[in-house]
CSV table of C-alpha atoms and ligand atoms in Angstrom, one decimal:
chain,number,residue,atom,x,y,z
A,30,UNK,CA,8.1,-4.5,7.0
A,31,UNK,CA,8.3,-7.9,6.5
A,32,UNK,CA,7.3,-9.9,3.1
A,33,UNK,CA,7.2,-14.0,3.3
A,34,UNK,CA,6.3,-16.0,-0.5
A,35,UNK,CA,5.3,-19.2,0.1
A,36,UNK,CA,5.8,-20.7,-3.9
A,37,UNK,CA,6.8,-24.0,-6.2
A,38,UNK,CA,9.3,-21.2,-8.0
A,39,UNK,CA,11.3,-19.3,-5.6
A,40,UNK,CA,14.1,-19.0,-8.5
A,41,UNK,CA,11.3,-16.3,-9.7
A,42,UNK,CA,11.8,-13.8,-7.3
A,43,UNK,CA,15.4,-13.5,-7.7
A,44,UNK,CA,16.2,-10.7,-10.3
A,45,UNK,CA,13.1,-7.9,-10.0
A,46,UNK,CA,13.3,-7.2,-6.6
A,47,UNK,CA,16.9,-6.8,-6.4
A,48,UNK,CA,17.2,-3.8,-8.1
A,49,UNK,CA,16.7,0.1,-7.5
A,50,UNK,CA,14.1,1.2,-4.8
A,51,UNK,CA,13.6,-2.5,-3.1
A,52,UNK,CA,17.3,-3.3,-3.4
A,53,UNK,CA,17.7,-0.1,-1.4
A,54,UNK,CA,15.3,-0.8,1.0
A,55,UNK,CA,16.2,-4.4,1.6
A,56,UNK,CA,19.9,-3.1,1.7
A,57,UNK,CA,18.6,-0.5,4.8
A,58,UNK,CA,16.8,-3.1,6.7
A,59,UNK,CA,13.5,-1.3,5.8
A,60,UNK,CA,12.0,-4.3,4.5
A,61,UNK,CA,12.9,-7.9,4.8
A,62,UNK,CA,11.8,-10.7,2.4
A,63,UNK,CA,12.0,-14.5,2.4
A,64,UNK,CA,11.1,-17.3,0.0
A,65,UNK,CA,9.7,-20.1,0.9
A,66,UNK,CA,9.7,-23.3,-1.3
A,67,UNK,CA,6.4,-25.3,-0.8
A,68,UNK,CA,7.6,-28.6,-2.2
A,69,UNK,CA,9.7,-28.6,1.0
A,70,UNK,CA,7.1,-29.2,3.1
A,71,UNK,CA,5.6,-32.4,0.9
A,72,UNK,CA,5.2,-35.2,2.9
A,73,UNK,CA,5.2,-38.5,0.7
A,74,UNK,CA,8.5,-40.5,-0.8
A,75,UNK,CA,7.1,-38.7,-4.5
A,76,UNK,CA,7.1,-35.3,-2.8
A,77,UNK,CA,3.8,-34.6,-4.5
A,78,UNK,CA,2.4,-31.1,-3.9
A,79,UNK,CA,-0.7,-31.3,-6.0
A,80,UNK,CA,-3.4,-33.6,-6.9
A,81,UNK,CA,-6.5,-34.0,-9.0
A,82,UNK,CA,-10.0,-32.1,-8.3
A,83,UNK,CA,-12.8,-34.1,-6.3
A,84,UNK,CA,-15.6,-34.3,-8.7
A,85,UNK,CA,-12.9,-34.0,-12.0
A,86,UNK,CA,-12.1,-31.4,-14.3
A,87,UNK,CA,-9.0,-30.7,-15.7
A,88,UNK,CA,-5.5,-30.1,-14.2
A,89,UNK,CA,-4.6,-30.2,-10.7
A,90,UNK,CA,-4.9,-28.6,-7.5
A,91,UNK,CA,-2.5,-27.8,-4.9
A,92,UNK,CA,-2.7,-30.0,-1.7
A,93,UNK,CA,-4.1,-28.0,1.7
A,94,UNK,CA,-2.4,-30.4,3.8
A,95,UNK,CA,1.0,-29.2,2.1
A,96,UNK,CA,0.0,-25.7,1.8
A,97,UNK,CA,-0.7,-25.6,5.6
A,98,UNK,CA,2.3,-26.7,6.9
A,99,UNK,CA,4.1,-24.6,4.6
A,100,UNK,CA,2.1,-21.5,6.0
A,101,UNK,CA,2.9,-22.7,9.6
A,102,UNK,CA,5.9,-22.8,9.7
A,103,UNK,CA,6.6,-19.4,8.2
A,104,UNK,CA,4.0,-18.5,10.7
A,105,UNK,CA,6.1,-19.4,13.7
A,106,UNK,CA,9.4,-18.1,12.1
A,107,UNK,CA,9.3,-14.2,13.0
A,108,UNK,CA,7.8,-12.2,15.7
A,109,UNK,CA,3.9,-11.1,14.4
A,110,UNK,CA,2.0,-13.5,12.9
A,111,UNK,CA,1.8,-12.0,9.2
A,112,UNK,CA,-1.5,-11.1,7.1
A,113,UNK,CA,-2.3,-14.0,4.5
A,114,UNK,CA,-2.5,-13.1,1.5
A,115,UNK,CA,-3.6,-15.7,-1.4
A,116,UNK,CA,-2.7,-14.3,-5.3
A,117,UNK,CA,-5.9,-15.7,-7.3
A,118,UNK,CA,-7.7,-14.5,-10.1
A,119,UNK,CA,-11.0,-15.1,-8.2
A,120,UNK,CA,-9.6,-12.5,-5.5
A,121,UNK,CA,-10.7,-8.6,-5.4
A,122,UNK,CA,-8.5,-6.2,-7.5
A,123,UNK,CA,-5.4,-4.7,-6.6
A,124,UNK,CA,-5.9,-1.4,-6.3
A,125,UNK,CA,-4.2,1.8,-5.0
A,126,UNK,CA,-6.7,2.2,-2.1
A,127,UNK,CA,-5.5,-1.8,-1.1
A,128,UNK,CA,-2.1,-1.1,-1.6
A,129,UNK,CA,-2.2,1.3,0.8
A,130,UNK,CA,-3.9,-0.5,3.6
A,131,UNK,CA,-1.9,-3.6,2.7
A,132,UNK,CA,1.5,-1.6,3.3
A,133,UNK,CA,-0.3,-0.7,7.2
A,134,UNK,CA,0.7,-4.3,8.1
A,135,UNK,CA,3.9,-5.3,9.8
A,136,UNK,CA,4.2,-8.4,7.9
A,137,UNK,CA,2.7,-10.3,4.9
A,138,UNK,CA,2.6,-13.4,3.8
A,139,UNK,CA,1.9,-13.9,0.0
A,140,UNK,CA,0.6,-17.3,-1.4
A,141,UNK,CA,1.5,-18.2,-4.9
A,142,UNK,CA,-0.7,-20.6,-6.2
A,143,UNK,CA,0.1,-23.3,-9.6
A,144,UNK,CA,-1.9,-25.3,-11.9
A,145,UNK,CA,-5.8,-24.5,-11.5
A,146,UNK,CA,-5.6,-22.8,-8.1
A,147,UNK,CA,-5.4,-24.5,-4.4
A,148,UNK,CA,-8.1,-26.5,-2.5
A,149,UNK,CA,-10.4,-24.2,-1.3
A,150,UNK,CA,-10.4,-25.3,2.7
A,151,UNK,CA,-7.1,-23.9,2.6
A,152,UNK,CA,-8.2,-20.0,1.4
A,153,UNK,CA,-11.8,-20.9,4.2
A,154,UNK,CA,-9.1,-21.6,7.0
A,155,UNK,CA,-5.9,-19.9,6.4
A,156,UNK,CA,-6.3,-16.8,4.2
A,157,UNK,CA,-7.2,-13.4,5.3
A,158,UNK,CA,-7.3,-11.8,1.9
A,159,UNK,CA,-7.5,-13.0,-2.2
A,160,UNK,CA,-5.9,-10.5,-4.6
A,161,UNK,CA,-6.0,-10.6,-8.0
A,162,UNK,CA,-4.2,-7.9,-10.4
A,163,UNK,CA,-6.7,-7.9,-12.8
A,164,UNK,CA,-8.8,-9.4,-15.2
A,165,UNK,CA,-5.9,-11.4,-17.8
A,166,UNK,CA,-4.7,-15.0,-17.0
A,167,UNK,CA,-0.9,-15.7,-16.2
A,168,UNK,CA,0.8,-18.4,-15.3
A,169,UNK,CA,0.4,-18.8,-12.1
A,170,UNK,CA,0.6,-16.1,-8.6
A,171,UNK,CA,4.4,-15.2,-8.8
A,172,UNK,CA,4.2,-12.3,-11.1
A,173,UNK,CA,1.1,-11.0,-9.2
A,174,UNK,CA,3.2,-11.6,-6.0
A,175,UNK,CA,6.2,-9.1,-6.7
A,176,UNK,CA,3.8,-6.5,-8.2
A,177,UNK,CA,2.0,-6.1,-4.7
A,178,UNK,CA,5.5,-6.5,-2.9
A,179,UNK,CA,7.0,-3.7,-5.5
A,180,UNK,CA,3.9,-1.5,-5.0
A,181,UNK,CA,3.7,-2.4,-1.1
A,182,UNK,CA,6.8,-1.4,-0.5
A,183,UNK,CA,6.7,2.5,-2.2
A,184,UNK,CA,4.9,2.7,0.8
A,185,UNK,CA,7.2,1.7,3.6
A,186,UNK,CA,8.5,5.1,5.4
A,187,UNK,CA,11.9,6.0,3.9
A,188,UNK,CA,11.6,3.7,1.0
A,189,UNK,CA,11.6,6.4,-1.5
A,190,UNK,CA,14.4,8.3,0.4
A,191,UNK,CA,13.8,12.1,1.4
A,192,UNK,CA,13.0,13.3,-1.6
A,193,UNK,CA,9.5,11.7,-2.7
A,194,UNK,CA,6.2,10.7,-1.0
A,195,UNK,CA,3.8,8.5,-2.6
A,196,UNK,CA,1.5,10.9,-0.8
A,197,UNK,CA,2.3,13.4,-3.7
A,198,UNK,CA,1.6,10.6,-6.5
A,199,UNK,CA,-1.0,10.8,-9.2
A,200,UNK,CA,-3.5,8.4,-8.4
A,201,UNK,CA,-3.7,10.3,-4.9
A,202,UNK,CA,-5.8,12.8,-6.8
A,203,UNK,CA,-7.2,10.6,-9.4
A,204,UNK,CA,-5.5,11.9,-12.3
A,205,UNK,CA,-2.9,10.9,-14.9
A,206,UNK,CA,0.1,12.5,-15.2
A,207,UNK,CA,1.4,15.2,-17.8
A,208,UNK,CA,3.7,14.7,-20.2
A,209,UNK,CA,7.2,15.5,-19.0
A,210,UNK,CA,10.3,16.5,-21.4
A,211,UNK,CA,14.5,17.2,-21.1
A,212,UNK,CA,17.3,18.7,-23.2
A,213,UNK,CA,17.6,18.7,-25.9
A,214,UNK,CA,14.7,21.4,-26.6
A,215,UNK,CA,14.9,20.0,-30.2
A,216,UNK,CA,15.4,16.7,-31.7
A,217,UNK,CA,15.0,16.0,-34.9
A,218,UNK,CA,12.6,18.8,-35.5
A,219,UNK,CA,10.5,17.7,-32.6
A,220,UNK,CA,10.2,20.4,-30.4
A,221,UNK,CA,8.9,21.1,-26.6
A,222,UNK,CA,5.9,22.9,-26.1
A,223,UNK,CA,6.3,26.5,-25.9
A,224,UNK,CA,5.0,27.3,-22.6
A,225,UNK,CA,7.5,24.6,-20.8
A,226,UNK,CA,10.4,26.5,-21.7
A,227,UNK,CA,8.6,29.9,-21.3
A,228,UNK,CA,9.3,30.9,-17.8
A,229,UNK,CA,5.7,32.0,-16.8
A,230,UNK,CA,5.5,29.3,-13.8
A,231,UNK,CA,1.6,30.4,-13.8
A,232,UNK,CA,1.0,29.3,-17.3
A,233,UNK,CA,3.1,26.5,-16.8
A,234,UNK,CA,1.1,24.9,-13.9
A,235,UNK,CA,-2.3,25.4,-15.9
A,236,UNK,CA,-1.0,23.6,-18.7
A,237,UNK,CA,-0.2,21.0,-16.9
A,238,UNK,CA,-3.5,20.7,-15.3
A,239,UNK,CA,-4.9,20.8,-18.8
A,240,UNK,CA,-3.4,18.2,-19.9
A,241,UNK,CA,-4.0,16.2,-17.1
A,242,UNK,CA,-7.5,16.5,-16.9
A,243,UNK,CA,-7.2,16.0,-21.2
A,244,UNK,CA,-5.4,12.6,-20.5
A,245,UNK,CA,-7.4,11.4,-18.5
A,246,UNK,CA,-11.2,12.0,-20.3
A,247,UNK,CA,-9.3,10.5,-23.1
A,248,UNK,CA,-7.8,8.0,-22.0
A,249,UNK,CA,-9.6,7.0,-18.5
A,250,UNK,CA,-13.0,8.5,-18.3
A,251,UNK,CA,-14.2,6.1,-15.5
A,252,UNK,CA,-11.2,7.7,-13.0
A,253,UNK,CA,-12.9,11.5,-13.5
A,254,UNK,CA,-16.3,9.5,-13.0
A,255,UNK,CA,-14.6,9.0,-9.7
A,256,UNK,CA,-14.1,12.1,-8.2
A,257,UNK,CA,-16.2,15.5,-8.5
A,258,UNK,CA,-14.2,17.8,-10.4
A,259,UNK,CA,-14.4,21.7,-9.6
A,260,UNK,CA,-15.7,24.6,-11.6
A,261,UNK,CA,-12.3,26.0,-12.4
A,262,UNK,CA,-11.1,22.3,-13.9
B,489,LIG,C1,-6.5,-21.2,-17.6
B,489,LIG,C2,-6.8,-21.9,-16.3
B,489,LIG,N1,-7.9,-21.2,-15.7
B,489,LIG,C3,-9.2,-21.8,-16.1
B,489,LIG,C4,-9.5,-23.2,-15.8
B,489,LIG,C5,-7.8,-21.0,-14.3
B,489,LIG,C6,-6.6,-20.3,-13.8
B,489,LIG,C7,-5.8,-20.9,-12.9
B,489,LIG,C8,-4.6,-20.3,-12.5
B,489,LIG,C9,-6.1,-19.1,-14.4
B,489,LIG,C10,-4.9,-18.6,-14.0
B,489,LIG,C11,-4.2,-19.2,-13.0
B,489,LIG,C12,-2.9,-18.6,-12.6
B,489,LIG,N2,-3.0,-17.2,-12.2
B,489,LIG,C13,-2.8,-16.8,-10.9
B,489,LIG,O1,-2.4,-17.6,-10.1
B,489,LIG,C14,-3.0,-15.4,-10.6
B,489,LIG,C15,-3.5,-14.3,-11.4
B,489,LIG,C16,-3.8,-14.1,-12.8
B,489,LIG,O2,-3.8,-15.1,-13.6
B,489,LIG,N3,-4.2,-12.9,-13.2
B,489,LIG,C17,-4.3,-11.8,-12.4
B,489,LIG,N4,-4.0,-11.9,-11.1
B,489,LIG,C18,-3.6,-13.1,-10.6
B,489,LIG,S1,-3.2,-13.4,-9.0
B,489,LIG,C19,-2.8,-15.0,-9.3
């Protein structure tokens, strides 16, 4: 799979995703991504990029003549036109479910945007999608770029290695997680529950769906809202 950033900061994306499971991914030509730096593809002698809105307001607004021929030439750079994606806080939630059908695309091509956003014919004309990760106000689309690419990319076959599938994961099933412990048993007189250190796999497995189900009316009602839970939960 194949990740593009079109962004005024591509010294962002160097550091997070070059470590652990997307080093290793990159490092087995599972996934491939390239950073594009808008500002290269400003036209005038000031290199200008942005602007300010028609009909005023504060700050400024990124250019769609710029944007566009950033996005066409990383267009015509690899074989399958990629999926545009615009990071925005007006976009629909990130989500699990979007993740997933995100990762079913050969290639994407992430827009970061700066300053108050970017001029809206561009998102009409060029975007397919407008994702937001939720509802708290950064700085700007970067951030909200490598979380999808970090989450995105889980999903690519062999990304995990042999071991794991994301299939598996938690949110599959709508759930938190239990709590999990290691050695030592006892730390300064805080101890392990019982039952994990009992043997009795059978009791061990219900606990753990106790205190699943426990986490997560406590501390996400609106995921078991969700989902119809059975008799025996
Ligand atoms: C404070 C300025 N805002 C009101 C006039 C508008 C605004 C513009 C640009 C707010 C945030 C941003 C920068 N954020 C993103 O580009 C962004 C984002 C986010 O802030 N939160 C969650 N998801 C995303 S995806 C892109």
């Amino acid at each position: 799979m194949r990740f593009d950033v079109l962004t005024l900061f591509p010294g962002a994306f160097v550091g997070p995703l070059d470590v652990s499971i997307i080093k290793r991914a990159r490092e087995d030509g599972l996934m491939e991504l390239a950073i594009h730096d808008i500002r290269e593809y400003a036209t005038d002698k000031h290199r200008s990029v942005d602007d300010s809105p028609f009909g005023g307001g504060q700050g400024m607004v990124m250019r769609v003549d710029v944007l566009d021929a950033a996005l066409q030439h990383v267009q015509s750079l690899a074989g399958p036109p990629g999926y545009v994606v615009y990071m925005s806080p007006q976009g629909e939630r990130l989500t699990d479910a979007l993740v997933r059908e995100l990762a079913t695309h050969a290639r994407l091509v992430l827009v970061c945007g700066r300053y108050e956003g970017v001029d809206e014919r561009f998102v009409e004309h060029c975007v397919d999608r407008e994702i937001s990760i939720g509802d708290y106000i950064l700085t700007g689309g970067e951030l909200p770029a490598m979380v999808l690419i970090d989450a995105v990319a889980r999903h690519i076959p062999g990304a995990l290695g042999d071991e794991v599938s994301p299939e598996e994961e938690s949110f599959v099933d709508g759930l938190l997680e239990h709590p999990q412990y290691t050695r030592p048993a006892e730390y300064r007189g805080w101890g392990v529950p019982d039952v994990l250190l009992s043997g009795h796999h059978a009791n061990i497995e219900k606990w753990k769906k106790v205190q699943r189900l426990a986490r997560t009316k406590e501390r996400r009602p609106d995921l078991l809202e969700d989902q119809g839970l059975r008799t025996q939960d």
